[in-house]
């Protein structure tokens, strides 16, 4: 393509709307333009990058035997009501755009397609003989994000590959899940990206096991914890670790003591001259379910640990049926005003006792909410511990489970793992922290959707059984930007060869030098004929502008028909290394072919 | 692909939801499934067909130098308000889906992208040196159709290629418009379709010239009028023709006569024993504009002619500024109840006089509406004509313009051309009628959007001028179904080779005959290695079922490893002709390669 004929506009200044380097560069280099918050036009250069990512994704999916299809973006509300996700996606998370058609029917704009594909499977799959199946699509998806940001990283309209598999057994599901894991590793490797697969939380998609593929970059929104031995990596939302050993408590007899101005663990430790591991911290939350039920949740956790919001949300979602509800709508820490609805007297959160409910809920006419206690595993073995006294300015110490306080019935892992913790698989391994951009996520959904929507098959023995399901997503547009976030310098983008919109750019520095023009035109023709994707900068611009633009847009190989032309050579610069060499005219094509083949190997 | 591993389900019965053959066949043969009214899932076979159409479209667009991009589907209302189309698309035609995001901003789901691209051009195009530009995209579009029907023909979610070009002159626009015309002819030819380019009305898109590409098929929603000499073809909405010659009137003196029970032209002609060409018919309409203004419109047209609703709508839209309005919202024929709002006494429509307003509108307190008269060109030369008398059961005859009645100031072509009319370019040519499916539409938009949205460029002489614009659409999913509508038989689909999801299918009639299985597997491998897209029917089904399915899904070449195998041959059947021949095993690949190359030439 000739730059003089392309819709090609670069900007000298960083646009004010962008915060992170990749967003700035994609705007400056003329790859994208913002239409509205989280909504972008992909200009011709960007479209080529997206097509390259898509092609790699397709090839890897096809290689596993998955079949491409295309499902609708407009999805009837009834299907989401059947699966039980309508409320979650339109209220609790509220990330689905909804609209009403002229027949007054409600539709959602698809953020994901479990409902549509499960309906299809219900219609099309009858017998175990048709299984397994794996269908995928590449498609624009929609999410009404609370805070769209970072360009294509968290957009409201974005391109994804999503795949859905159906199986007659969990074993078959695990097999396809494994094949997808491998296909995803291949995709990210072929895209030329530094990435890490990590254990992940399944969130609103649901199911059992799930794994994310993180593109490593400082600006990533996710924190990853991993060990050096490569045996463990997880999203911090999901990560587990061994807590530090608790120190033996010095408080060998039970007492209640005045502890003024000690609402925090630090202040309490200082006042009592004790370790945070001596303390049972009691953290109060307010959970609201979709049927209107409010539950006060008290988590008992060791003083040096923090509650992991994702783990807590998952547990409270699991508990929904206990309250006759389907979905958790909101989870907050109640302030004094919120507490005043039930408490005789609002209690600063630092003074709550494990048995808060006993002394806290006021008599009528105040409304007594439901009460739920959860113990994190770190408190189970504590003895002679310190904890709140249900009275401002007082704590108790030397307390023990089964004596002063009962342990809650629900005892689960609710703590946040963190960098520096010991790894569960090998205490000699320490968790390290890195930032990542979630660019892929694969799930073992199990029977969640097939049971809810009645998608069954007839087994070999004639039984009608629900289909086992998996689903597998890749953010195509997110990968494109993440590649820039991972690979750029002060001069612009440095595309991996596999994703670059063009592999090479031929620059004629001076349009008035006929030898430069002729050599550039000849090379441009030869490179095209050799199947190399090449730009020709034939614009009437200064050489410096052309060099700057070539660096900015990040084309891997820059060929300049300049001074060395009189020796029958051209300058070839590699964008990634900055390395420059003069190459004889008749060796340019073969040299580039060699480099490109090596880069794509 | 092995059919045993594909999500492949055919139906024996025609589905009740489908009316036309192509819709029935796509459902029966497992290409599509309905999700909601006008919303379909494209199953793997269909996706391959859509990819084939898309590829041809891309290749032809790229060959013209057009650049692919991707614009958002979510479009801010403000952009449509800027262009003045928000009301047209959300009220008058009401075909745009709209929604509100969590920030309470209104968005439309893109049915077309003039607003988005004009905003881009306004941002990116500064100088004549950047022109011309032509950008295109392949994308799912949305229309909240009043009556979604015929499967993919008139869906609410469908795939289109749309392109938009920008120019520094009308001449440059015409050049690109010509290149698009040629590219479109190439596309349809390469898709293997019978088609016809026709002059077309520009509708809500606007602009001056426009041309549609019609795929010829009985079930087509559009009527085309064309001449045998190939010099004229137009959509009936837009077509012009020479009216029949008027017969000289026998009514040489003016009189008013009682004509009981003559509300129709036929009854009046019988009563008066005259020709319809003696009559000036006065057709009353009620137009409602977006600012609430109601206008009574009276069209004077010759008795043997009919008013063309599209031509009338266009004229009334052009008249909007006269009433301080932007858009025509509705056009209806007022019934008695509607007339009662203004008329002293409702008048049966057959008795209206050309000067209806004078006698018809009652005095206060009834509200006098605005009144607009339009004369179709057929009435200008009429002399001594018959027409209504503004009184039930009475007509006048021997009337003349300038004597009993004034001619309206607006005199334009408003009549419907019809089959049998003489062509305007050559009265010896007669218009014939055919049905077509509109699958492409190209427009010279002119300055409509660039002026409304301030998209300008600096000319060579330094002037800031509005950009000339064209736009060019192709219905990708519609083409796919239209191909089936044009080419099928009682046994199923007959795909053109260029669009078939697979070019060949190898059938092993009997899974227990090891020689059949071995030969089929070997051929399957050879055909794949030769780059032929091939299915292998390795299902455990009866041979008859396999043959029926192969015919139903319409694969061009069917290869059966059956009886002739003992002679070292296989049966090869061509789907289009039904022709069957036995071909030696070692010649199958080369024979098919030859046929396919010939079909794609």
mmCIF file with all atom_site columns, N, CA and C in Angstrom, chain B residues 338-361:
data_model
loop_
_atom_site.group_PDB
_atom_site.id
_atom_site.type_symbol
_atom_site.label_atom_id
_atom_site.label_alt_id
_atom_site.label_comp_id
_atom_site.label_asym_id
_atom_site.label_entity_id
_atom_site.label_seq_id
_atom_site.pdbx_PDB_ins_code
_atom_site.Cartn_x
_atom_site.Cartn_y
_atom_site.Cartn_z
_atom_site.occupancy
_atom_site.B_iso_or_equiv
_atom_site.pdbx_formal_charge
_atom_site.auth_seq_id
_atom_site.auth_comp_id
_atom_site.auth_asym_id
_atom_site.auth_atom_id
_atom_site.pdbx_PDB_model_num
ATOM 1  N N  . UNK B 1 338 ? -60.831 10.346 9.623  1.00 0.00 ? 338 UNK B N  1
ATOM 2  C CA . UNK B 1 338 ? -59.777 11.352 9.553  1.00 0.00 ? 338 UNK B CA 1
ATOM 3  C C  . UNK B 1 338 ? -60.291 12.624 8.888  1.00 0.00 ? 338 UNK B C  1
ATOM 4  N N  . UNK B 1 339 ? -61.066 12.460 7.819  1.00 0.00 ? 339 UNK B N  1
ATOM 5  C CA . UNK B 1 339 ? -61.588 13.631 7.116  1.00 0.00 ? 339 UNK B CA 1
ATOM 6  C C  . UNK B 1 339 ? -62.492 14.471 8.005  1.00 0.00 ? 339 UNK B C  1
ATOM 7  N N  . UNK B 1 340 ? -63.215 13.789 8.901  1.00 0.00 ? 340 UNK B N  1
ATOM 8  C CA . UNK B 1 340 ? -64.199 14.495 9.720  1.00 0.00 ? 340 UNK B CA 1
ATOM 9  C C  . UNK B 1 340 ? -63.561 15.594 10.559 1.00 0.00 ? 340 UNK B C  1
ATOM 10 N N  . UNK B 1 341 ? -62.233 15.493 10.729 1.00 0.00 ? 341 UNK B N  1
ATOM 11 C CA . UNK B 1 341 ? -61.562 16.532 11.518 1.00 0.00 ? 341 UNK B CA 1
ATOM 12 C C  . UNK B 1 341 ? -61.608 17.893 10.825 1.00 0.00 ? 341 UNK B C  1
ATOM 13 N N  . UNK B 1 342 ? -61.631 17.853 9.481  1.00 0.00 ? 342 UNK B N  1
ATOM 14 C CA . UNK B 1 342 ? -61.595 19.144 8.782  1.00 0.00 ? 342 UNK B CA 1
ATOM 15 C C  . UNK B 1 342 ? -62.790 19.392 7.882  1.00 0.00 ? 342 UNK B C  1
ATOM 16 N N  . UNK B 1 343 ? -63.339 18.301 7.314  1.00 0.00 ? 343 UNK B N  1
ATOM 17 C CA . UNK B 1 343 ? -64.345 18.485 6.272  1.00 0.00 ? 343 UNK B CA 1
ATOM 18 C C  . UNK B 1 343 ? -65.697 18.811 6.879  1.00 0.00 ? 343 UNK B C  1
ATOM 19 N N  . UNK B 1 344 ? -66.448 19.688 6.192  1.00 0.00 ? 344 UNK B N  1
ATOM 20 C CA . UNK B 1 344 ? -67.820 19.942 6.607  1.00 0.00 ? 344 UNK B CA 1
ATOM 21 C C  . UNK B 1 344 ? -68.565 18.616 6.563  1.00 0.00 ? 344 UNK B C  1
ATOM 22 N N  . UNK B 1 345 ? -68.330 17.879 5.519  1.00 0.00 ? 345 UNK B N  1
ATOM 23 C CA . UNK B 1 345 ? -68.970 16.582 5.346  1.00 0.00 ? 345 UNK B CA 1
ATOM 24 C C  . UNK B 1 345 ? -67.952 15.697 4.638  1.00 0.00 ? 345 UNK B C  1
ATOM 25 N N  . UNK B 1 346 ? -67.578 14.531 5.208  1.00 0.00 ? 346 UNK B N  1
ATOM 26 C CA . UNK B 1 346 ? -66.590 13.688 4.527  1.00 0.00 ? 346 UNK B CA 1
ATOM 27 C C  . UNK B 1 346 ? -67.063 13.343 3.115  1.00 0.00 ? 346 UNK B C  1
ATOM 28 N N  . UNK B 1 347 ? -66.102 13.339 2.208  1.00 0.00 ? 347 UNK B N  1
ATOM 29 C CA . UNK B 1 347 ? -66.399 13.173 0.797  1.00 0.00 ? 347 UNK B CA 1
ATOM 30 C C  . UNK B 1 347 ? -65.790 11.836 0.357  1.00 0.00 ? 347 UNK B C  1
ATOM 31 N N  . UNK B 1 348 ? -66.587 10.938 -0.268 1.00 0.00 ? 348 UNK B N  1
ATOM 32 C CA . UNK B 1 348 ? -65.953 9.732  -0.802 1.00 0.00 ? 348 UNK B CA 1
ATOM 33 C C  . UNK B 1 348 ? -64.840 10.153 -1.753 1.00 0.00 ? 348 UNK B C  1
ATOM 34 N N  . UNK B 1 349 ? -63.731 9.434  -1.703 1.00 0.00 ? 349 UNK B N  1
ATOM 35 C CA . UNK B 1 349 ? -62.522 9.921  -2.377 1.00 0.00 ? 349 UNK B CA 1
ATOM 36 C C  . UNK B 1 349 ? -62.734 10.072 -3.878 1.00 0.00 ? 349 UNK B C  1
ATOM 37 N N  . UNK B 1 350 ? -63.659 9.329  -4.486 1.00 0.00 ? 350 UNK B N  1
ATOM 38 C CA . UNK B 1 350 ? -63.857 9.381  -5.936 1.00 0.00 ? 350 UNK B CA 1
ATOM 39 C C  . UNK B 1 350 ? -64.512 10.660 -6.432 1.00 0.00 ? 350 UNK B C  1
ATOM 40 N N  . UNK B 1 351 ? -65.008 11.497 -5.544 1.00 0.00 ? 351 UNK B N  1
ATOM 41 C CA . UNK B 1 351 ? -65.746 12.699 -5.998 1.00 0.00 ? 351 UNK B CA 1
ATOM 42 C C  . UNK B 1 351 ? -64.991 13.996 -5.739 1.00 0.00 ? 351 UNK B C  1
ATOM 43 N N  . UNK B 1 352 ? -63.738 13.883 -5.350 1.00 0.00 ? 352 UNK B N  1
ATOM 44 C CA . UNK B 1 352 ? -62.950 15.079 -5.041 1.00 0.00 ? 352 UNK B CA 1
ATOM 45 C C  . UNK B 1 352 ? -62.615 15.843 -6.320 1.00 0.00 ? 352 UNK B C  1
ATOM 46 N N  . UNK B 1 353 ? -62.666 17.136 -6.250 1.00 0.00 ? 353 UNK B N  1
ATOM 47 C CA . UNK B 1 353 ? -62.307 18.002 -7.378 1.00 0.00 ? 353 UNK B CA 1
ATOM 48 C C  . UNK B 1 353 ? -60.867 18.467 -7.232 1.00 0.00 ? 353 UNK B C  1
ATOM 49 N N  . UNK B 1 354 ? -60.223 18.919 -8.322 1.00 0.00 ? 354 UNK B N  1
ATOM 50 C CA . UNK B 1 354 ? -58.849 19.424 -8.242 1.00 0.00 ? 354 UNK B CA 1
ATOM 51 C C  . UNK B 1 354 ? -58.725 20.588 -7.266 1.00 0.00 ? 354 UNK B C  1
ATOM 52 N N  . UNK B 1 355 ? -59.791 21.329 -7.083 1.00 0.00 ? 355 UNK B N  1
ATOM 53 C CA . UNK B 1 355 ? -59.737 22.466 -6.146 1.00 0.00 ? 355 UNK B CA 1
ATOM 54 C C  . UNK B 1 355 ? -60.443 22.120 -4.853 1.00 0.00 ? 355 UNK B C  1
ATOM 55 N N  . UNK B 1 356 ? -60.181 20.926 -4.365 1.00 0.00 ? 356 UNK B N  1
ATOM 56 C CA . UNK B 1 356 ? -60.855 20.436 -3.165 1.00 0.00 ? 356 UNK B CA 1
ATOM 57 C C  . UNK B 1 356 ? -60.888 21.466 -2.045 1.00 0.00 ? 356 UNK B C  1
ATOM 58 N N  . UNK B 1 357 ? -59.778 22.128 -1.824 1.00 0.00 ? 357 UNK B N  1
ATOM 59 C CA . UNK B 1 357 ? -59.646 23.001 -0.658 1.00 0.00 ? 357 UNK B CA 1
ATOM 60 C C  . UNK B 1 357 ? -60.750 24.038 -0.601 1.00 0.00 ? 357 UNK B C  1
ATOM 61 N N  . UNK B 1 358 ? -61.176 24.520 -1.781 1.00 0.00 ? 358 UNK B N  1
ATOM 62 C CA . UNK B 1 358 ? -62.152 25.608 -1.800 1.00 0.00 ? 358 UNK B CA 1
ATOM 63 C C  . UNK B 1 358 ? -63.471 25.218 -1.140 1.00 0.00 ? 358 UNK B C  1
ATOM 64 N N  . UNK B 1 359 ? -63.966 24.029 -1.449 1.00 0.00 ? 359 UNK B N  1
ATOM 65 C CA . UNK B 1 359 ? -65.295 23.690 -0.969 1.00 0.00 ? 359 UNK B CA 1
ATOM 66 C C  . UNK B 1 359 ? -65.307 22.736 0.204  1.00 0.00 ? 359 UNK B C  1
ATOM 67 N N  . UNK B 1 360 ? -64.166 22.199 0.502  1.00 0.00 ? 360 UNK B N  1
ATOM 68 C CA . UNK B 1 360 ? -64.126 21.032 1.371  1.00 0.00 ? 360 UNK B CA 1
ATOM 69 C C  . UNK B 1 360 ? -63.956 21.382 2.837  1.00 0.00 ? 360 UNK B C  1
ATOM 70 N N  . UNK B 1 361 ? -63.066 22.330 3.065  1.00 0.00 ? 361 UNK B N  1
ATOM 71 C CA . UNK B 1 361 ? -62.727 22.650 4.454  1.00 0.00 ? 361 UNK B CA 1
ATOM 72 C C  . UNK B 1 361 ? -63.862 23.443 5.092  1.00 0.00 ? 361 UNK B C  1
#
